[in-house]
Amino acid sequence: MPKLKTNRAAAKRFKKTGTGKLKRMKAYKSHILTKKSAKRKRNLRKATMTDPTNEKNMKKILPYL
């Protein structure tokens, strides 16, 4: 079987946890922050897990993660 290429854009955005799940940072934290509440911005700082519906596709483009 040939070597597989890792999707580099995805590799920079996802990390694997000890249990094998994928961890990601939340979106909507880069600009237009004045209209967002402090509570909303605070919650966007935290990392979260990738949704199980996307996990199969993510593991396909990140074969060596």
Short mmCIF file of C-alpha atoms in Angstrom, two decimals:
data_model
loop_
_atom_site.label_atom_id
_atom_site.label_comp_id
_atom_site.label_asym_id
_atom_site.label_seq_id
_atom_site.Cartn_x
_atom_site.Cartn_y
_atom_site.Cartn_z
CA MET A 1 0.00 0.00 0.00
CA PRO A 2 1.38 3.43 -0.92
CA LYS A 3 2.07 6.15 1.59
CA LEU A 4 -0.82 8.55 2.15
CA LYS A 5 -0.53 12.31 2.14
CA THR A 6 -1.71 14.18 5.21
CA ASN A 7 -3.91 17.21 4.57
CA ARG A 8 -1.62 19.90 6.01
CA ALA A 9 -4.40 22.44 6.56
CA ALA A 10 -6.28 19.95 8.73
CA ALA A 11 -3.12 18.83 10.54
CA LYS A 12 -2.58 22.39 11.78
CA ARG A 13 -6.15 22.66 13.09
CA PHE A 14 -6.70 19.33 14.86
CA LYS A 15 -4.93 17.47 17.66
CA LYS A 16 -5.56 13.91 18.77
CA THR A 17 -6.52 13.26 22.40
CA GLY A 18 -5.41 10.28 24.48
CA THR A 19 -8.65 8.45 23.73
CA GLY A 20 -8.28 9.01 19.98
CA LYS A 21 -10.84 11.78 19.56
CA LEU A 22 -10.04 14.96 17.64
CA LYS A 23 -9.77 18.28 19.44
CA ARG A 24 -10.34 21.61 17.66
CA MET A 25 -10.65 25.28 18.45
CA LYS A 26 -13.98 27.06 17.97
CA ALA A 27 -14.71 29.43 15.08
CA TYR A 28 -16.05 33.03 15.10
CA LYS A 29 -13.31 34.47 17.34
CA SER A 30 -11.18 36.32 14.78
CA HIS A 31 -12.98 39.62 13.98
CA ILE A 32 -16.18 41.66 14.54
CA LEU A 33 -15.75 41.11 18.28
CA THR A 34 -17.37 44.34 19.47
CA LYS A 35 -20.93 43.11 18.98
CA LYS A 36 -20.25 39.75 20.67
CA SER A 37 -20.80 39.51 24.41
CA ALA A 38 -17.95 38.83 26.84
CA LYS A 39 -19.56 35.52 27.78
CA ARG A 40 -19.73 34.42 24.15
CA LYS A 41 -16.09 35.38 23.48
CA ARG A 42 -14.97 33.63 26.66
CA ASN A 43 -16.69 30.41 25.58
CA LEU A 44 -15.12 30.63 22.11
CA ARG A 45 -11.63 30.48 23.70
CA LYS A 46 -12.12 26.90 24.83
CA ALA A 47 -11.27 23.90 22.70
CA THR A 48 -13.92 21.33 21.88
CA MET A 49 -14.21 17.87 20.34
CA THR A 50 -14.92 17.28 16.66
CA ASP A 51 -18.47 16.09 16.00
CA PRO A 52 -18.75 12.29 15.57
CA THR A 53 -20.43 12.76 12.17
CA ASN A 54 -17.25 14.42 10.82
CA GLU A 55 -14.74 12.23 12.63
CA LYS A 56 -14.63 9.47 9.98
CA ASN A 57 -13.76 11.98 7.22
CA MET A 58 -11.22 13.76 9.41
CA LYS A 59 -9.36 10.53 10.20
CA LYS A 60 -9.23 9.80 6.46
CA ILE A 61 -7.43 13.07 5.67
CA LEU A 62 -5.21 12.75 8.79
CA PRO A 63 -3.93 9.18 8.44
CA TYR A 64 -0.86 9.55 10.70
CA LEU A 65 -2.26 11.80 13.40
#
